PDB file of C-alpha atoms in Angstrom:
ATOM      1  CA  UNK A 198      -0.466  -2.884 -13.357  1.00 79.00           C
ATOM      2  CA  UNK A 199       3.003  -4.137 -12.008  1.00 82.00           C
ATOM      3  CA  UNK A 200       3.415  -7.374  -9.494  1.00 84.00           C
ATOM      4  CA  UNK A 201       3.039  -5.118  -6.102  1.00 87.00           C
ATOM      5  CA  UNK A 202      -0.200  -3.364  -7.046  1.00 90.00           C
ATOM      6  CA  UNK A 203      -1.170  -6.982  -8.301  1.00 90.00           C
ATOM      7  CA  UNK A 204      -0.200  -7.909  -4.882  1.00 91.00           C
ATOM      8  CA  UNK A 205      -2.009  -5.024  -3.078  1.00 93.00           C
ATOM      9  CA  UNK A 206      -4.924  -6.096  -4.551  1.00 94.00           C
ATOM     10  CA  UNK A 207      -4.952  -9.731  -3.989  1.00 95.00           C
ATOM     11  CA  UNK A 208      -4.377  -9.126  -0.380  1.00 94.00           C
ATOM     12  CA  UNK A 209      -7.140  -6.209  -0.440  1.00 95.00           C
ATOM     13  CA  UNK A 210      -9.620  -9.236  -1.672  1.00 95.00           C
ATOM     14  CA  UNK A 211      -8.347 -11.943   0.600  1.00 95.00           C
ATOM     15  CA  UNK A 212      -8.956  -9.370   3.832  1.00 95.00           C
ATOM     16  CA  UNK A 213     -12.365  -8.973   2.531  1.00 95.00           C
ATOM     17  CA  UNK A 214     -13.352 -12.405   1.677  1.00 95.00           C
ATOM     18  CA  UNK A 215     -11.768 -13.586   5.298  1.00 95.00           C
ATOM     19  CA  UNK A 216     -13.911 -10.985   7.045  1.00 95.00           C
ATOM     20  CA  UNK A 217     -16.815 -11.706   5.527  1.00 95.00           C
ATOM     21  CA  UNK A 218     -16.240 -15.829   5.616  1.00 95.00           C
ATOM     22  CA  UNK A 219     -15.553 -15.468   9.492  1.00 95.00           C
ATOM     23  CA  UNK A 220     -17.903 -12.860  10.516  1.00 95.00           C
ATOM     24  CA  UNK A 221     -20.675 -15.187   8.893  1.00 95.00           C
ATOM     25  CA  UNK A 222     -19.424 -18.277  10.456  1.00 95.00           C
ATOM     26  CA  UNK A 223     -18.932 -16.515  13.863  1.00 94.00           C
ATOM     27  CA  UNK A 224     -22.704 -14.952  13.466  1.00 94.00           C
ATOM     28  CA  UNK A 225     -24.434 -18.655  12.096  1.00 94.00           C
ATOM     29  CA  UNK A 226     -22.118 -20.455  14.637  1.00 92.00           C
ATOM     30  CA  UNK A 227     -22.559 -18.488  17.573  1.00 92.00           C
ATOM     31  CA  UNK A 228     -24.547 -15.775  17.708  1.00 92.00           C
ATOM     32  CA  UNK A 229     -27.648 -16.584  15.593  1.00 91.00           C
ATOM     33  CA  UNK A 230     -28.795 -18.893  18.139  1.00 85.00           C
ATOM     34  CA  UNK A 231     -27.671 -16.689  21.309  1.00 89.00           C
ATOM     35  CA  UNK A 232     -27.983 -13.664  20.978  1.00 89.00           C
ATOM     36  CA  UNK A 233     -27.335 -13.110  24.394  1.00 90.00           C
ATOM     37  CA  UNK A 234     -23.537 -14.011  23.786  1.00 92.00           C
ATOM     38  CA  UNK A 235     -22.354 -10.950  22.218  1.00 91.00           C
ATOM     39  CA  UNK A 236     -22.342  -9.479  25.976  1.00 89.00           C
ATOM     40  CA  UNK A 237     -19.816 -12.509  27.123  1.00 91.00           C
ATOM     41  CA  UNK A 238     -16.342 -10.729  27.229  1.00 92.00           C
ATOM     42  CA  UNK A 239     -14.703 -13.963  26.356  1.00 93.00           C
ATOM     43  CA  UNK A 240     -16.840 -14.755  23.102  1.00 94.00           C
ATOM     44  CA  UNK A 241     -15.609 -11.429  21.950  1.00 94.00           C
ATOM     45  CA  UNK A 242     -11.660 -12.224  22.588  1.00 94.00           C
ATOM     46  CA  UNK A 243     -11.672 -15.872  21.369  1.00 94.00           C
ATOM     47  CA  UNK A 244     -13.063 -14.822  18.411  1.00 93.00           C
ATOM     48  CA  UNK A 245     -10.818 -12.100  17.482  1.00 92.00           C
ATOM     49  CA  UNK A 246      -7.341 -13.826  18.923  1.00 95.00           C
ATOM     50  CA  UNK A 247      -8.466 -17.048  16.597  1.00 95.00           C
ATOM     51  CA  UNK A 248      -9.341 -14.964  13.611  1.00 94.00           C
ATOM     52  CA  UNK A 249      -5.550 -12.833  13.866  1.00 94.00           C
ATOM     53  CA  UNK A 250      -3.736 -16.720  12.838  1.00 96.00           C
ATOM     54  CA  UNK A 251      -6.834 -17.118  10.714  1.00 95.00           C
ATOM     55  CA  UNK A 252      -6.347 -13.956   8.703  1.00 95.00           C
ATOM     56  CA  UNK A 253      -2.197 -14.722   8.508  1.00 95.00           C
ATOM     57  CA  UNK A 254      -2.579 -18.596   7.165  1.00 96.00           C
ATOM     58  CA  UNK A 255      -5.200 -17.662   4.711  1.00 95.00           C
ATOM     59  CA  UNK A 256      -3.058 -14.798   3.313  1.00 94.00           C
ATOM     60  CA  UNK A 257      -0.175 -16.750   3.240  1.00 94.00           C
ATOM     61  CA  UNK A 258      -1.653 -19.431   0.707  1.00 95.00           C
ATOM     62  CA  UNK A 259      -3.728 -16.784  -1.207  1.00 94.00           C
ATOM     63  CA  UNK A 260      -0.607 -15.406  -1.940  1.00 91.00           C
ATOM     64  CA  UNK A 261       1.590 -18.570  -2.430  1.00 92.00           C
ATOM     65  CA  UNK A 262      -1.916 -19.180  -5.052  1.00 93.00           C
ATOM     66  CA  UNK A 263      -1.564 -15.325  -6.847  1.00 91.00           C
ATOM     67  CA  UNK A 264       2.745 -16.448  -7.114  1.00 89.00           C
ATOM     68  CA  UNK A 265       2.236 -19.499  -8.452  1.00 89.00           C
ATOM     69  CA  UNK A 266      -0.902 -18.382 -11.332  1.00 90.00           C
ATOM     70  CA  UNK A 267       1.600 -15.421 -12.303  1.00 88.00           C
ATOM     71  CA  UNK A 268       4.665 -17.762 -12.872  1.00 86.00           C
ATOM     72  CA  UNK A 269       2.120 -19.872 -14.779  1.00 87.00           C
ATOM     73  CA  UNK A 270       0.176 -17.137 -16.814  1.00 86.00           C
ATOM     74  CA  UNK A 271       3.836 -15.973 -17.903  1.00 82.00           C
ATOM     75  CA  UNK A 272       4.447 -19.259 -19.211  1.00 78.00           C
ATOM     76  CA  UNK A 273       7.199 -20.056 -16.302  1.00 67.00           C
ATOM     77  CA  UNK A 274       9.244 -17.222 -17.809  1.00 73.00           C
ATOM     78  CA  UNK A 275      12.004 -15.437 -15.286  1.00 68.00           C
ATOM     79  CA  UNK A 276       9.176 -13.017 -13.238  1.00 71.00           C
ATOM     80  CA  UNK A 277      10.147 -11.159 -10.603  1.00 72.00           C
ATOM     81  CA  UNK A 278       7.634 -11.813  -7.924  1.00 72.00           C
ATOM     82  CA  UNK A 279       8.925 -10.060  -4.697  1.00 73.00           C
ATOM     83  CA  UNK A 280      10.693  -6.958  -6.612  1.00 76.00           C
ATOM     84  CA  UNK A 281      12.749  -5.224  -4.284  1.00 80.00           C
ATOM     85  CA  UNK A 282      11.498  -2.653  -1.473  1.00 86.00           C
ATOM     86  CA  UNK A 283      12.821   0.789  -2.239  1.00 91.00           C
ATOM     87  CA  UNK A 284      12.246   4.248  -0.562  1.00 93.00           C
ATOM     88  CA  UNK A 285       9.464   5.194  -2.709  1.00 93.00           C
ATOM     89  CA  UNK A 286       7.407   2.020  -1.481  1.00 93.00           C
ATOM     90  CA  UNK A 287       8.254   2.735   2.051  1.00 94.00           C
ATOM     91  CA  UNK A 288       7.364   6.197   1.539  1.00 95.00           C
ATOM     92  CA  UNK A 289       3.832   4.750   0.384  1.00 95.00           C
ATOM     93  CA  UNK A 290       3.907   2.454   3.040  1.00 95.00           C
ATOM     94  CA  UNK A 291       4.565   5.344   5.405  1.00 96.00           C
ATOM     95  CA  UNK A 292       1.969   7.396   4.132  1.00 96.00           C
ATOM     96  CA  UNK A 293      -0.579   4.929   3.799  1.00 96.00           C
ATOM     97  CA  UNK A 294       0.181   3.350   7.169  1.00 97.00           C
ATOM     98  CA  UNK A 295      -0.676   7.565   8.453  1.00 97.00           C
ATOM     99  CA  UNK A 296      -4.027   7.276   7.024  1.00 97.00           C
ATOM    100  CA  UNK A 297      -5.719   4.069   8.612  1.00 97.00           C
ATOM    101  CA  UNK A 298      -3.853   5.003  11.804  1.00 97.00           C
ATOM    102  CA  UNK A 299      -5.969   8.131  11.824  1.00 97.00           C
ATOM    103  CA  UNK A 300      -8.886   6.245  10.676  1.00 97.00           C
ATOM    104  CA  UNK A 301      -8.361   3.596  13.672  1.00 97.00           C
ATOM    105  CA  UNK A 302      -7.666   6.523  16.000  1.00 97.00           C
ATOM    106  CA  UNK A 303     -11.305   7.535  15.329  1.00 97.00           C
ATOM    107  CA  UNK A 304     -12.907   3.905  15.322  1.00 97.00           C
ATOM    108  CA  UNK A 305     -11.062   3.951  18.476  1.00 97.00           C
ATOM    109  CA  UNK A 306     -12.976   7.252  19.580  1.00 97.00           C
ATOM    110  CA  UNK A 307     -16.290   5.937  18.540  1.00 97.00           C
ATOM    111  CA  UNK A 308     -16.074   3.167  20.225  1.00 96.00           C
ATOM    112  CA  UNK A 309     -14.844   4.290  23.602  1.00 96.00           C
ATOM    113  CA  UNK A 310     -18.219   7.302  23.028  1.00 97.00           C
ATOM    114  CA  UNK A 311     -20.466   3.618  22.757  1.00 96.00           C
ATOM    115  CA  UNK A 312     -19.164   3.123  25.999  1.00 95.00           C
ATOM    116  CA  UNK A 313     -19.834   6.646  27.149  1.00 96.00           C
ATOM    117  CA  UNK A 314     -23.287   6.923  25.860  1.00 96.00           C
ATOM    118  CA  UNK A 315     -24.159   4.026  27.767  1.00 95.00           C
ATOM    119  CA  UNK A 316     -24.752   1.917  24.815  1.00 95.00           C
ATOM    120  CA  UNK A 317     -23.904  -1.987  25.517  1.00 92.00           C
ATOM    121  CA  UNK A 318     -20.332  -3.730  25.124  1.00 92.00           C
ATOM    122  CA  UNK A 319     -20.598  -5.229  22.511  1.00 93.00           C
ATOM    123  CA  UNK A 320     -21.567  -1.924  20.391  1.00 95.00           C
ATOM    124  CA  UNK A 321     -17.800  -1.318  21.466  1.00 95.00           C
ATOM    125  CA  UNK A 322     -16.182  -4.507  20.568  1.00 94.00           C
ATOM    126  CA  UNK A 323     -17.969  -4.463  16.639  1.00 94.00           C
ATOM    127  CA  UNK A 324     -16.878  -0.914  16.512  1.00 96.00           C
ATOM    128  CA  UNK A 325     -13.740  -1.487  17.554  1.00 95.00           C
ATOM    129  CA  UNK A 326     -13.089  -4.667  15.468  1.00 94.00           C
ATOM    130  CA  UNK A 327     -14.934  -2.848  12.068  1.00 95.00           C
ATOM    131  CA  UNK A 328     -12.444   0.264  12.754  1.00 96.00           C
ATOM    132  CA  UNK A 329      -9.585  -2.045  12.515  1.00 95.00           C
ATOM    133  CA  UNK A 330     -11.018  -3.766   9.541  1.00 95.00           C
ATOM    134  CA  UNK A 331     -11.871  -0.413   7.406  1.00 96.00           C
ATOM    135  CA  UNK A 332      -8.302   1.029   8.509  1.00 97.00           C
ATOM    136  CA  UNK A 333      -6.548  -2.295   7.059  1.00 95.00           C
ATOM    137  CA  UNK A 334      -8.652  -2.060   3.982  1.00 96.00           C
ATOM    138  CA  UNK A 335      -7.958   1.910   3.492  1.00 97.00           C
ATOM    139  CA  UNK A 336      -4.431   1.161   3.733  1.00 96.00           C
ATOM    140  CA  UNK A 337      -4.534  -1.190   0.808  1.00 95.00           C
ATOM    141  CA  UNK A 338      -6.624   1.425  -1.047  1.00 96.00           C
ATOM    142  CA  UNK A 339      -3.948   4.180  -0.549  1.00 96.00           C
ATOM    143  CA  UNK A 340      -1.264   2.338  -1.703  1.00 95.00           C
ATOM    144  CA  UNK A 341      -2.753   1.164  -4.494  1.00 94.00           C
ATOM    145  CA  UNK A 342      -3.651   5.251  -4.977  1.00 95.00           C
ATOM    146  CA  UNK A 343      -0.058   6.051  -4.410  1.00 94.00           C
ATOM    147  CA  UNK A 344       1.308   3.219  -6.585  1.00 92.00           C
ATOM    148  CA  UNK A 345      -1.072   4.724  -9.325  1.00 90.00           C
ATOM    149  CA  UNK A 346      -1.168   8.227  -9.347  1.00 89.00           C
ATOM    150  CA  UNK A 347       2.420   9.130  -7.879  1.00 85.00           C
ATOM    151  CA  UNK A 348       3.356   9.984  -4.037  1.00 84.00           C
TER     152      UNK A 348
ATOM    153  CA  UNK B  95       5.806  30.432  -2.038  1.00 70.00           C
ATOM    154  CA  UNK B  96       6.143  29.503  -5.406  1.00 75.00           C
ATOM    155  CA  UNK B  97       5.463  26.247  -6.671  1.00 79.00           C
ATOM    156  CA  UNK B  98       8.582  23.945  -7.449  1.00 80.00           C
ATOM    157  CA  UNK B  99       9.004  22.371 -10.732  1.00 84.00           C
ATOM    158  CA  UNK B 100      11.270  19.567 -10.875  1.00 87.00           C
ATOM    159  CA  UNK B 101      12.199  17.807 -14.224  1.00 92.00           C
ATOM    160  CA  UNK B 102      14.865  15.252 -15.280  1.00 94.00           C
ATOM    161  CA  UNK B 103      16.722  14.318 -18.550  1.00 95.00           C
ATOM    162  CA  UNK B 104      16.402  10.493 -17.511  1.00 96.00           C
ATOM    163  CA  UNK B 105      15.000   8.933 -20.678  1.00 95.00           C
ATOM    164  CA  UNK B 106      17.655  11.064 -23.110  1.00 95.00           C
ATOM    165  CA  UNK B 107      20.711   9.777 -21.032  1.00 96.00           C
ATOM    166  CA  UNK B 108      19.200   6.218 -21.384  1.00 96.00           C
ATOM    167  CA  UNK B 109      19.218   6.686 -24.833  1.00 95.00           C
ATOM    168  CA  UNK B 110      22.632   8.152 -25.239  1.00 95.00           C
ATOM    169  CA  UNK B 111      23.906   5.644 -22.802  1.00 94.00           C
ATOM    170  CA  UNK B 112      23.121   2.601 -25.554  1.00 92.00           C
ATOM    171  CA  UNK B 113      19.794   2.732 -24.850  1.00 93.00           C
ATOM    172  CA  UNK B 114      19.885   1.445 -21.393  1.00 95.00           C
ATOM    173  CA  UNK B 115      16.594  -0.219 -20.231  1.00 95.00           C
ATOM    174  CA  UNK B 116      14.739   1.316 -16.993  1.00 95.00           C
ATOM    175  CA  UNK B 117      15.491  -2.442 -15.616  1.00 93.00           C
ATOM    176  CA  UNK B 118      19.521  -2.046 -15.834  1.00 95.00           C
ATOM    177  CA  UNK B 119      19.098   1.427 -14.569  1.00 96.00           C
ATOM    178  CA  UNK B 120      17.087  -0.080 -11.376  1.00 95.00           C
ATOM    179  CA  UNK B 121      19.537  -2.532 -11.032  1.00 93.00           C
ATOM    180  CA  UNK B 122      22.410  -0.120 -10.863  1.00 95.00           C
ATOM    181  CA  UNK B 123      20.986   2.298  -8.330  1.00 95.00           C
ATOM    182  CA  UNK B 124      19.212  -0.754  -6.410  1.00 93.00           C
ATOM    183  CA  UNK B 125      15.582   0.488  -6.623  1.00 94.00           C
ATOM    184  CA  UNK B 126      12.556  -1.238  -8.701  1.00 91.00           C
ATOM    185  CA  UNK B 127      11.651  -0.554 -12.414  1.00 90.00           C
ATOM    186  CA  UNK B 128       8.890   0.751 -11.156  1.00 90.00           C
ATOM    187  CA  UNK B 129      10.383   3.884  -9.054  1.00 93.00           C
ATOM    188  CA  UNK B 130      12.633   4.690 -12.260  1.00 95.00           C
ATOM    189  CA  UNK B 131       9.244   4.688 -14.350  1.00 93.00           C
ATOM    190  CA  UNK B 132       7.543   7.236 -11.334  1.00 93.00           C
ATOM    191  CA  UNK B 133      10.861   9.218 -11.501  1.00 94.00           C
ATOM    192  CA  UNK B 134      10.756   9.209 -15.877  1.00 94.00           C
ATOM    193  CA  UNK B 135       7.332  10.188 -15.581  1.00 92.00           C
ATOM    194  CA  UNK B 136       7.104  12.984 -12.909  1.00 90.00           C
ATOM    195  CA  UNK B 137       5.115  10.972 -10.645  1.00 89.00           C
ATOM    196  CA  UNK B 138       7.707  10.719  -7.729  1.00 92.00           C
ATOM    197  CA  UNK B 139      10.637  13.016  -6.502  1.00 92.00           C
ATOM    198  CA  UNK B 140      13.630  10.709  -5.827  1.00 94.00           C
ATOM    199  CA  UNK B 141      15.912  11.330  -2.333  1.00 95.00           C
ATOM    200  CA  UNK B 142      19.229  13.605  -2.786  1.00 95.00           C
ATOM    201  CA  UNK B 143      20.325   9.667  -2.476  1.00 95.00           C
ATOM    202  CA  UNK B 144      19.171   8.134  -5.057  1.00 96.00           C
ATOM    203  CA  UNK B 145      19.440  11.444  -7.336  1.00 96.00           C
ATOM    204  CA  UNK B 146      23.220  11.020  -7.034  1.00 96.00           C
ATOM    205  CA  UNK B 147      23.008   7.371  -7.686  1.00 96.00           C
ATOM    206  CA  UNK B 148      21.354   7.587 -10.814  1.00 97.00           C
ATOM    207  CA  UNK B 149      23.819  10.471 -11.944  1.00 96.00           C
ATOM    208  CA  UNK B 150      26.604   8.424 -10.920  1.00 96.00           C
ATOM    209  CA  UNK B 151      25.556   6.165 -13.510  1.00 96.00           C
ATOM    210  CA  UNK B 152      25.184   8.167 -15.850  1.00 96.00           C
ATOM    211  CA  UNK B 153      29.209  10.112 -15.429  1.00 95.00           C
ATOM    212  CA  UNK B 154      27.059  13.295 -14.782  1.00 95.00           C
ATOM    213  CA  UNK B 155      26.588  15.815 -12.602  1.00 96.00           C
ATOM    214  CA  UNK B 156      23.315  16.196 -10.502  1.00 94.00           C
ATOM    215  CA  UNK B 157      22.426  19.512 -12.581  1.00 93.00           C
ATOM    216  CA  UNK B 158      22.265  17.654 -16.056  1.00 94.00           C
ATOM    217  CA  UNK B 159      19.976  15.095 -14.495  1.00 95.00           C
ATOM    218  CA  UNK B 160      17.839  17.304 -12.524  1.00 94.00           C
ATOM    219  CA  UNK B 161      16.571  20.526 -13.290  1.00 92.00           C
ATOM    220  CA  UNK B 162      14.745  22.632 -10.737  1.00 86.00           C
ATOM    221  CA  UNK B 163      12.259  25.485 -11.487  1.00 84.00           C
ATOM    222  CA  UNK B 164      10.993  27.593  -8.361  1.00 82.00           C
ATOM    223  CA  UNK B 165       7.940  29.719 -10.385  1.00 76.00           C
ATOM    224  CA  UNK B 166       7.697  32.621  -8.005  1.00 71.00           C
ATOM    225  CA  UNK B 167       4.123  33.579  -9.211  1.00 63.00           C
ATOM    226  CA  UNK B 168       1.318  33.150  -6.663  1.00 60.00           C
ATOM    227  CA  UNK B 169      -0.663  30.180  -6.774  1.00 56.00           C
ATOM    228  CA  UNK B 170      -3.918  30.572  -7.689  1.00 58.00           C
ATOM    229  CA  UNK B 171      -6.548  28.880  -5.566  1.00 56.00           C
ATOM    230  CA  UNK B 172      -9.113  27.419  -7.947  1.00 54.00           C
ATOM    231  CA  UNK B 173     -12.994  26.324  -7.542  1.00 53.00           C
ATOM    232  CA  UNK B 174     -13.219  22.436  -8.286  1.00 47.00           C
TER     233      UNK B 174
END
């Protein structure tokens, strides 16, 4: 396994881990003892416009963490870490990037058919928000697919 | 239409050119070890770009890089 899938897969971990940190804290914070605030508009866009900075800081340093334990584990040897960007992983990157649009295009879909169905807003919003999530995450699968079996 | 076979000579011309390493051909045609590996292996079908780059390198035409196959029989769908 070469430094990008490495990469790929760190970052696939660290989205999951930051999901599943903040959706807890957001749900034991918030939610568990008010229910009733999942049908507040503004609950809903706090908590996704503080988790975007959330999700960027915390990749960042899980990153900065993965460079530094590589340099280490090769005994400070010359590693490339950040190998250059050619057309074959843009091509990935474009192909992958097709995929969870799709997939977001139907999240998308389902969520606006809550809204249809008469279901309540915030069926919507955790649609919406687990389409984006699932897309992200797909997008780090198919790369890794690409990176392994050829594209 | 027939399926298209493409295969290259990459790893002999490394060889004859004293033993060049996939990392100093990389370097030379400015992509990452790892495309040159996908290329050596089959697993990914460079641009017309970087095809002439890495013949350039080598002093030799596209042809004794590249070869293309077009098989002309039908494909044959097949139960999985």
């Amino acid at each position: 396994m070469d430094i990008k899938e490495k990469r790929i897969l760190v970052s696939l971990v660290a989205s999951v881990l930051i999901m599943l940190f903040y959706g807890w804290y957001i749900y034991s914070r918030y939610i568990a003892g008010n229910p009733d605030i999942l049908n507040d508009f503004k609950f809903w866009g706090r908590s996704f416009l503080i988790l975007i900075p959330i999700a960027i800081v915390v990749q960042i340093i899980i990153q900065i963490i993965f460079a530094i334990s590589v340099y280490i584990a090769n005994r400070g040897e010359d590693v490339d870490l950040d190998p250059v960007d050619d057309e074959r992983d843009k091509l990935i990157e474009l192909k992958a990037i097709k995929i969870s649009h799709y997939l977001f295009i139907v999240g998308f879909s389902l969520a606006m058919g809550s809204l249809a169905l008469g279901m309540q807003p915030w069926v919507m919003f955790l649609v919406l928000i687990s389409s984006g999530f699932i897309a992200s995450i797909v997008n780090e699968i198919f790369r890794l697919y690409y990176y392994r079996k050829g594209v | 239409m027939g399926k298209v076979i493409i295969t290259n000579n990459i790893r002999t011309l490394r060889f004859f050119a004293n033993e060049m390493t996939q990392q100093e051909l990389a370097d030379k045609t400015g992509v990452s070890r790892q495309t040159i590996v996908a290329i050596e292996n089959g697993k990914y079908f460079p641009s017309l770009e970087l095809a002439f780059r890495i013949a350039h390198t080598f002093e030799q035409p596209l042809d004794a890089v590249f070869s293309f196959d077009l098989n002309d029989a039908p494909e044959k769908k097949t139960k999985k």
